[in-house]
Coordinates of C-alpha atoms and ligand atoms in Angstrom, one line a residue:
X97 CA 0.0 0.0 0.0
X98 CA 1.0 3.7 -0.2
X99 CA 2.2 5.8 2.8
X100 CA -0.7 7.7 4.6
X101 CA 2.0 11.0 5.3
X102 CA 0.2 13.0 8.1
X103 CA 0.9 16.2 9.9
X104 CA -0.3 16.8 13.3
X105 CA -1.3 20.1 14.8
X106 CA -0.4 19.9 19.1
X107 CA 2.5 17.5 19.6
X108 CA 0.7 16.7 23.3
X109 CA -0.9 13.2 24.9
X110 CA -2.6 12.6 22.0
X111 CA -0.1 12.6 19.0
X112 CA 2.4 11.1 21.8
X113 CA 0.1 7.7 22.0
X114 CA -0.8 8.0 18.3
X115 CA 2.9 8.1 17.4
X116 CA 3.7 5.5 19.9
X117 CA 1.2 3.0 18.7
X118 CA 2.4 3.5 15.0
X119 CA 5.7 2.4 16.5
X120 CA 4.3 -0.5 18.3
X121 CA 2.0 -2.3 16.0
X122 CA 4.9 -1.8 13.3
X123 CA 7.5 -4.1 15.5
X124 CA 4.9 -6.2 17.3
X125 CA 4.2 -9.1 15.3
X126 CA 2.7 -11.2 18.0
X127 CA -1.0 -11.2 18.3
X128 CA -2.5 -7.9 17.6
X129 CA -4.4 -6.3 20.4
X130 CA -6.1 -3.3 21.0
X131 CA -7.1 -2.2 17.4
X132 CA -10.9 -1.8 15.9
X133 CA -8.8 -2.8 12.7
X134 CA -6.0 -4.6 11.9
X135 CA -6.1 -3.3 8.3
X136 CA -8.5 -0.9 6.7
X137 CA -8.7 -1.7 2.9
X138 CA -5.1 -3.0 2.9
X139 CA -4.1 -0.1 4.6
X140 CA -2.0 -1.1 7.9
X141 CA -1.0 1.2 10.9
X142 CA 2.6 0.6 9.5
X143 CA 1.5 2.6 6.4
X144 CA 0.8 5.5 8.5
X145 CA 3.7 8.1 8.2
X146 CA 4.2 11.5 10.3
X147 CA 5.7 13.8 8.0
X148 CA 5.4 17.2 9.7
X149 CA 4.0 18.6 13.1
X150 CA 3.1 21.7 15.0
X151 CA 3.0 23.1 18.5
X152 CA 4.0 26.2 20.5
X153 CA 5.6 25.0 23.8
X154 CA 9.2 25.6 24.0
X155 CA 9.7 22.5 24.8
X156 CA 8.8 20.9 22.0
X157 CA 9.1 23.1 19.1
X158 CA 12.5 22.7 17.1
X159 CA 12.7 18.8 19.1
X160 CA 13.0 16.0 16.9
X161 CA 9.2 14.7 17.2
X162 CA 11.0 11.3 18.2
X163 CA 11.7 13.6 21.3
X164 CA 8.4 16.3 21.5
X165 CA 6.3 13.3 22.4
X166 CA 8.0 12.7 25.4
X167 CA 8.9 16.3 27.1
X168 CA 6.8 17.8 29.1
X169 CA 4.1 18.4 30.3
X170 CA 3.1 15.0 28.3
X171 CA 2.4 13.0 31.2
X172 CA 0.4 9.9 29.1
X173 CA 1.6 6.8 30.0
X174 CA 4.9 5.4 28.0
X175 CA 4.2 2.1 26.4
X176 CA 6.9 2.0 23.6
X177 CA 9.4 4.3 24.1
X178 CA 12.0 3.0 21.4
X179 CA 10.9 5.5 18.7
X180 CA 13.4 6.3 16.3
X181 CA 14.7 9.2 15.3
X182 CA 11.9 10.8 12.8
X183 CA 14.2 13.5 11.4
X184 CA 11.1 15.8 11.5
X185 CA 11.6 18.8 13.4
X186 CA 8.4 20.8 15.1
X187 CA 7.8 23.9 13.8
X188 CA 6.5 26.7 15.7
X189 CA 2.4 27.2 14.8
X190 CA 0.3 30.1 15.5
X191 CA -0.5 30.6 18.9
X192 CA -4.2 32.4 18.8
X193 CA -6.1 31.0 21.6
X194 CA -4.1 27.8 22.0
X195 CA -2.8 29.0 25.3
X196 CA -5.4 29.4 29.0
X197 CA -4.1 32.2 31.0
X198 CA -4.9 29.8 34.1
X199 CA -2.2 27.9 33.1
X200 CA 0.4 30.6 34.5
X201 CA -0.7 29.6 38.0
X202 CA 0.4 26.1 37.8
X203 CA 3.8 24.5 37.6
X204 CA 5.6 24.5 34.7
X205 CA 6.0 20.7 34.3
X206 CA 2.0 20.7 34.7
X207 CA 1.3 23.1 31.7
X208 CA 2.1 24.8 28.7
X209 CA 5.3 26.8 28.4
X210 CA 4.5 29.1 24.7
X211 CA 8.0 29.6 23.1
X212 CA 8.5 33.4 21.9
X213 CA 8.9 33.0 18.2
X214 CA 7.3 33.5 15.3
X215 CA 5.0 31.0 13.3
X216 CA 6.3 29.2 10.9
X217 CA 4.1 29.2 7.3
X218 CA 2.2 26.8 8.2
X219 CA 0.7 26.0 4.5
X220 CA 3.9 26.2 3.0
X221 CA 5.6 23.7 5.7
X222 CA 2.1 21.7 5.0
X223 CA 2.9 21.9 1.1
X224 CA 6.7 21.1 1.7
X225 CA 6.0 17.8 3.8
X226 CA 4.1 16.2 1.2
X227 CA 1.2 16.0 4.0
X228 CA -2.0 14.2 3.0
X229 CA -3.5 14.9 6.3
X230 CA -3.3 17.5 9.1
X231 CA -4.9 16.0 12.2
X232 CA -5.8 18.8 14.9
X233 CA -4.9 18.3 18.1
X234 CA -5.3 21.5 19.7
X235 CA -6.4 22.3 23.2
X236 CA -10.6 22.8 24.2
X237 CA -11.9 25.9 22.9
X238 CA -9.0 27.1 20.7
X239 CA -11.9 28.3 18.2
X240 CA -9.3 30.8 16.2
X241 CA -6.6 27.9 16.2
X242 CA -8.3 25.4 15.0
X243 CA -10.2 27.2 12.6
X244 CA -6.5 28.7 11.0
X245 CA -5.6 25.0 11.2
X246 CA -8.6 24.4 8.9
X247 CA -8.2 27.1 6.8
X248 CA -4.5 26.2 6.2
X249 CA -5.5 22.5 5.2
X250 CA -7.5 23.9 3.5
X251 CA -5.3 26.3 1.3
X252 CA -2.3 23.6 0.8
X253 CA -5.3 21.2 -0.2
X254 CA -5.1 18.3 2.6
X255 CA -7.4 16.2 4.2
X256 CA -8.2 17.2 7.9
X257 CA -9.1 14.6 11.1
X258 CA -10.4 17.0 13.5
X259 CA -10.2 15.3 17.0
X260 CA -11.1 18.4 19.2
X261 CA -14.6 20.2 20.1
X262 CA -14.6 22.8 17.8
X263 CA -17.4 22.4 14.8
X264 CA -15.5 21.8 11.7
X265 CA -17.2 18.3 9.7
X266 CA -20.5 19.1 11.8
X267 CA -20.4 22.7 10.6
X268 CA -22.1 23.2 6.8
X269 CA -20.0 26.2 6.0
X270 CA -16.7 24.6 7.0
X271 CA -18.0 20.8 5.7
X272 CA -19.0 22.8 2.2
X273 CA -15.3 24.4 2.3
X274 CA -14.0 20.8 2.0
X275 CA -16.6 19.9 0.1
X276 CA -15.6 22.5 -2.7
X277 CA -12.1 21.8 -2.7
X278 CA -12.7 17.6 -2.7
X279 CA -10.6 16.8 -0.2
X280 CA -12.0 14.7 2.8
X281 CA -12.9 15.6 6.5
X282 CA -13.6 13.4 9.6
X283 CA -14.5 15.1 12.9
X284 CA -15.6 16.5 15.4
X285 CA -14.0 15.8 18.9
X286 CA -12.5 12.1 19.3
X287 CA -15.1 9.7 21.4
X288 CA -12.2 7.3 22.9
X289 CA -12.5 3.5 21.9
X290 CA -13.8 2.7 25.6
X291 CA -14.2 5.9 26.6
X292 CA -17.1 7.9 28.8
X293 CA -19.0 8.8 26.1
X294 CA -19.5 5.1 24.5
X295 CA -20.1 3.6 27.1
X296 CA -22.5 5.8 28.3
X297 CA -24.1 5.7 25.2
X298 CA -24.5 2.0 24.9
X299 CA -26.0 2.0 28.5
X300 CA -28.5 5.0 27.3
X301 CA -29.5 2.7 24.0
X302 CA -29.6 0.3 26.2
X303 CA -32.4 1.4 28.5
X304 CA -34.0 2.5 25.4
X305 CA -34.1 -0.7 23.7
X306 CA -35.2 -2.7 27.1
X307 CA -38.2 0.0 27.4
X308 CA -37.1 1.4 30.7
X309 CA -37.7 5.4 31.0
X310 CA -34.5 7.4 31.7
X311 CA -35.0 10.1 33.8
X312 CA -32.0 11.4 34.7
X313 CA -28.4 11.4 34.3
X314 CA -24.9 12.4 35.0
X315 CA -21.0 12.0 34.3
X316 CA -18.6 13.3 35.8
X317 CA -14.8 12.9 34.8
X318 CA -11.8 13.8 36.7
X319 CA -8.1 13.5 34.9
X320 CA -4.7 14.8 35.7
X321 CA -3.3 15.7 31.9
X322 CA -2.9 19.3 30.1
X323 CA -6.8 18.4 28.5
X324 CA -8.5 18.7 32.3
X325 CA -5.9 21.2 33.6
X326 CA -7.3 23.3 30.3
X327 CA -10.7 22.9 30.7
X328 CA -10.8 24.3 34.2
X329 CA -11.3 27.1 32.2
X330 CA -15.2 27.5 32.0
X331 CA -15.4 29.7 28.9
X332 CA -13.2 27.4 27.2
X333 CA -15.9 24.2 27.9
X334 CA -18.6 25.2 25.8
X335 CA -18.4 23.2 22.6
X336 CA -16.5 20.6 24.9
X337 CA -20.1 20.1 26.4
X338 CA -22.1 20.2 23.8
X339 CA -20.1 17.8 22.0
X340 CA -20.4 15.4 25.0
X341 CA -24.0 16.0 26.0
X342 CA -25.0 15.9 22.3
X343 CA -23.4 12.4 22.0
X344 CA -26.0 10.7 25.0
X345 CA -29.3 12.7 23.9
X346 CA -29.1 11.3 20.2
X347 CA -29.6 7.8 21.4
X348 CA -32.8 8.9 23.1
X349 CA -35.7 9.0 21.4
X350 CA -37.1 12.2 23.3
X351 CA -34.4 14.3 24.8
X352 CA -34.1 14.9 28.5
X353 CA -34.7 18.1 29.7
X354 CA -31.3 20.0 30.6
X355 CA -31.8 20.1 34.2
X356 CA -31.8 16.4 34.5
X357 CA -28.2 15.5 32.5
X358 CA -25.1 17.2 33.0
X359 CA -22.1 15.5 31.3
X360 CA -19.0 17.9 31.5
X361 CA -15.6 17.4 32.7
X362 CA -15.5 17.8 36.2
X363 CA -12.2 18.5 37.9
X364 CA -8.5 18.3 37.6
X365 CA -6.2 16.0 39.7
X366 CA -2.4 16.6 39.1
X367 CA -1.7 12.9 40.2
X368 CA -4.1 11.2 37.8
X369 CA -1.5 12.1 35.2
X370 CA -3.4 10.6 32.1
X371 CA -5.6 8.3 33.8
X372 CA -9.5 9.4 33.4
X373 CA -12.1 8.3 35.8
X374 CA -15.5 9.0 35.0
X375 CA -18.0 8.4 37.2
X376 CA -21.9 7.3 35.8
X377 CA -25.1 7.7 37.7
X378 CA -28.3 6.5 35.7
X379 CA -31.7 6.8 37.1
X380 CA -34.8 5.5 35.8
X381 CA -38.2 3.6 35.8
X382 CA -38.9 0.2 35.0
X383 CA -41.8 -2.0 34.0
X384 CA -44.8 -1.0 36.8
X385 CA -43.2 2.6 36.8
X386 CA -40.6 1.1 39.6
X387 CA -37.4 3.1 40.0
X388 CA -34.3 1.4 39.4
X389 CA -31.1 3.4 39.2
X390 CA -27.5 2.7 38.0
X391 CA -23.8 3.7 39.1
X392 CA -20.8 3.1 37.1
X393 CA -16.8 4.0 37.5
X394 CA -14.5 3.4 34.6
X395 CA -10.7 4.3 34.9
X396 CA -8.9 4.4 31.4
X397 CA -5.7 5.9 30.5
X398 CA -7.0 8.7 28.2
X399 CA -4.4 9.6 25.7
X400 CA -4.0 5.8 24.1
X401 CA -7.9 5.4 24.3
X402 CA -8.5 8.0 21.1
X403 CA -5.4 7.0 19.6
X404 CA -7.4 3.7 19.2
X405 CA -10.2 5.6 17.0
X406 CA -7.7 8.3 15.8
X407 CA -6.0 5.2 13.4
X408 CA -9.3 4.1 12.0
X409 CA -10.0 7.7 11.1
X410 CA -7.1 8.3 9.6
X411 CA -7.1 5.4 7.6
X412 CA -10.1 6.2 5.9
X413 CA -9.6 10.0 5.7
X414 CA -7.2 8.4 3.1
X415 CA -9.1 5.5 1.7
X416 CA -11.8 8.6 0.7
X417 CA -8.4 10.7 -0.7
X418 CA -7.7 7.7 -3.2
X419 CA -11.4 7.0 -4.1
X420 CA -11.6 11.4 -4.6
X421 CA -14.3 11.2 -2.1
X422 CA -14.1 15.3 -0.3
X423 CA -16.1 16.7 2.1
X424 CA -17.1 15.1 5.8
X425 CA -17.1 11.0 5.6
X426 CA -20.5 10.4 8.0
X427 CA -20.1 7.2 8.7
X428 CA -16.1 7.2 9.8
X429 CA -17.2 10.5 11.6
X430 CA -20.1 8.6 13.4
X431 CA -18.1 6.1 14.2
X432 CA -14.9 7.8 15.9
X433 CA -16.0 11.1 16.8
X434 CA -18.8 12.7 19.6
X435 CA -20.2 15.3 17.2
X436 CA -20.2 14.1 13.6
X437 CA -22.3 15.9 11.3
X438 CA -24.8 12.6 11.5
X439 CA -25.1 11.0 14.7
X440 CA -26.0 7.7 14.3
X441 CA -26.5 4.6 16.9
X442 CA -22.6 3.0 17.5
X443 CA -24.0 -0.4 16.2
X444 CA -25.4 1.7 13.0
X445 CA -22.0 3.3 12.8
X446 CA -20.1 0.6 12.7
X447 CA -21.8 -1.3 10.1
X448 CA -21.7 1.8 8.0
X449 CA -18.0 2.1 8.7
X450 CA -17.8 -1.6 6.9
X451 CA -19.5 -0.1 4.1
X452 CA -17.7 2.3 3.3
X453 CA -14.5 0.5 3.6
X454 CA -15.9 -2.0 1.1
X455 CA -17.1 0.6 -1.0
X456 CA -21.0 -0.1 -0.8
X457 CA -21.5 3.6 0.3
X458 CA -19.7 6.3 -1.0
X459 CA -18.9 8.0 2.8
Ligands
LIG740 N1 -7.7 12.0 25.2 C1 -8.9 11.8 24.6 O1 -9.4 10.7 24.7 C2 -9.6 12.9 23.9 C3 -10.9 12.7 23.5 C4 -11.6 13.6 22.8 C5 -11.0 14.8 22.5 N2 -9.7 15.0 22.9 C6 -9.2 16.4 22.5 O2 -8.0 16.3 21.8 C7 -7.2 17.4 22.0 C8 -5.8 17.0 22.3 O3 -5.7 16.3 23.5 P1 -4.4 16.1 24.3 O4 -4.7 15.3 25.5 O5 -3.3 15.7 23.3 O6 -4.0 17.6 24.8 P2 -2.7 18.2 25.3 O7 -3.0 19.3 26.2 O8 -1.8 17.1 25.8 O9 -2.0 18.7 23.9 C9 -2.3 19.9 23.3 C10 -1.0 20.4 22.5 O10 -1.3 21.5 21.7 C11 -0.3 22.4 21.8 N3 -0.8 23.7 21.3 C12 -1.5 24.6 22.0 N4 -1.9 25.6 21.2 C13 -1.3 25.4 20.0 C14 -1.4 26.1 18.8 N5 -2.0 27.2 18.6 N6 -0.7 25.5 17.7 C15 -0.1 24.3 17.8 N7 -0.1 23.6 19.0 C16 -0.7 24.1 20.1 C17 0.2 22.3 23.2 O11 1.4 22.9 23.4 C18 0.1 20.8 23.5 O12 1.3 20.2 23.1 C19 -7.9 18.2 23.1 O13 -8.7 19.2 22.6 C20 -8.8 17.1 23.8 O14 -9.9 17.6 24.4 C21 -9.0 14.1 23.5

């Protein structure tokens, strides 16, 4: 197969697990765990290649990336730390509203350090790469940032995965921009492969499905990385909820009023590092109108969960570059991300997903 050549936007947590996984799977020929799929189309995690990458934390930028994706304040566990040198040096990106004042307050290992210099061209460096896909990593509620990211994908004509809460594939002006130019989106905001949100989807189906009334619900997630320390920052959450509380309400046939779910995360806890907990409460009536009610606790390491999804998306991001497919792929979107411009039920998703890699549906 041909080399999927990505670029990534926000060397942090994320991009580190991504990177590390492409690593892993590549020299791991035992049995393979942990992937949705082992190949999509032919197209193997081997295939995947990081060609360029952006960030603005002076610890990072001008690294090697073999490097970035270890300094701090990364703090997601380290499962494969043999990654060669990449030879791909990150370049200063445009700052915007990447940064949270809060952050100042905290130590430095804990959050973002911005390096004075100025951008690099980010289109140009895009164009130079060779880059078939910029996937956007940026922090919650960097609404200029990622939108420049976009717009700069956009201009050097590459494909964008969008894994953060800001409406890019689920907005029609953006999704027609793509559209226009025909090169593929996925997106919006990653929903982990056994993450909060799926799982408390499936348990909201579920209660659907077995006819028992939900009346209320909540999820709270705590988390120790630069994400939670980030979105202590209120003004910052507001796609961030939307995105999550969106995700539950479309598996119910008649939406609960907003007084009785709140979904949001909830605090941060330095020593969690990259370990989530989310903690579920479910209440609702059963057959006779009796009240039954459900609690749940999940602990997951965050940063390798939505690599899990990010590799499926990105793989067909590029399966829907060689087909000259542009403009946001529903079903991959449905599938990997919390607010995809069609929300559709995970089991729907899925099956669509398999369509689309056979080619029965067009996205
Ligand atoms: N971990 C998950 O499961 C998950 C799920 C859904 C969504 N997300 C979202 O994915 C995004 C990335 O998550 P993460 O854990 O890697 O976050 P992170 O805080 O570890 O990394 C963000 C990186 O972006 C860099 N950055 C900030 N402003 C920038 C700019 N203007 N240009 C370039 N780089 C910039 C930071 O220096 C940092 O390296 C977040 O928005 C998060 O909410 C993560």
């Amino acid at each position: 197969m041909s080399e999927i050549r990505i670029a990534v936007a926000g060397v942090g947590n994320c991009a580190s697990s991504l990177i590390q996984g492409i690593e892993y799977y590549k020299s791991n020929n035992k049995e393979v765990i942990g992937l949705m799929h082992p190949e999509v189309d032919g197209y193997k995690l081997s295939d995947i290649k990081v060609v360029a990458a952006f960030d603005v934390d002076k610890r990072k930028v001008g690294q090697d990336l073999s490097r970035a994706i270890f300094a701090k304040p990364n703090n997601t566990k380290v499962f494969y730390p043999d990654i060669p040198h990449y030879g791909v040096t990150v370049k200063m990106g445009e700052v915007l509203d990447g940064y949270a004042k809060h952050m100042e307050e905290y130590p430095q290992d804990q959050a973002f350090q911005i390096k004075k210099e100025r951008s690099c061209d980010v289109v140009q460096e895009l164009k130079r790469s060779g880059a078939h896909i910029l996937v956007n990593y940026l922090p919650v509620g960097s609404e200029d940032g990622v939108k420049f990211y976009a717009q700069a994908a956009l201009d050097a004509g590459v494909a964008f995965v969008n894994c953060m809460p800001v409406f890019i594939a689920s907005d029609r002006e953006w999704a027609k921009k793509f559209e226009e130019k025909g090169l593929p989106i996925v997106g919006d905001d990653i929903k982990a492969q056994m993450g909060a949100t799926i799982v408390h989807r499936t348990l909201t189906k579920l209660f659907v499905d077995r006819g028992v009334k939900l009346d209320r619900t909540y999820q709270l997630n705590t988390g120790g990385n630069t994400d939670f320390l980030n979105m202590l920052s209120r003004e910052r959450l507001s796609s961030k909820k939307i995105s999550k509380t969106e995700a539950v309400q479309s598996q119910l046939d008649n939406p609960l009023p907003p007084e009785n779910i709140h979904i949001g995360p909830s605090d941060y806890v330095p020593w969690q590092h990259d370990n989530k907990v989310c903690f579920i409460r479910m209440e609702g009536r059963e057959f006779g109108d009796v009240p039954l009610n459900l609690e749940l606790r999940l602990s997951v390491e965050d940063s390798p969960n939505s690599a899990g999804c990010a590799i499926d998306a990105i793989r067909c991001c590029k399966l829907a570059l060689d087909r000259g497919i542009g403009g946001p792929l529903t079903s991959i979107s449905s599938y990997t991300m919390k607010h995809p411009p069609i929300q559709y039920s995970d089991d729907e998703a899925r099956q669509k997903v398999e369509e689309f890699i056979s080619g029965k549906i067009e996205r």
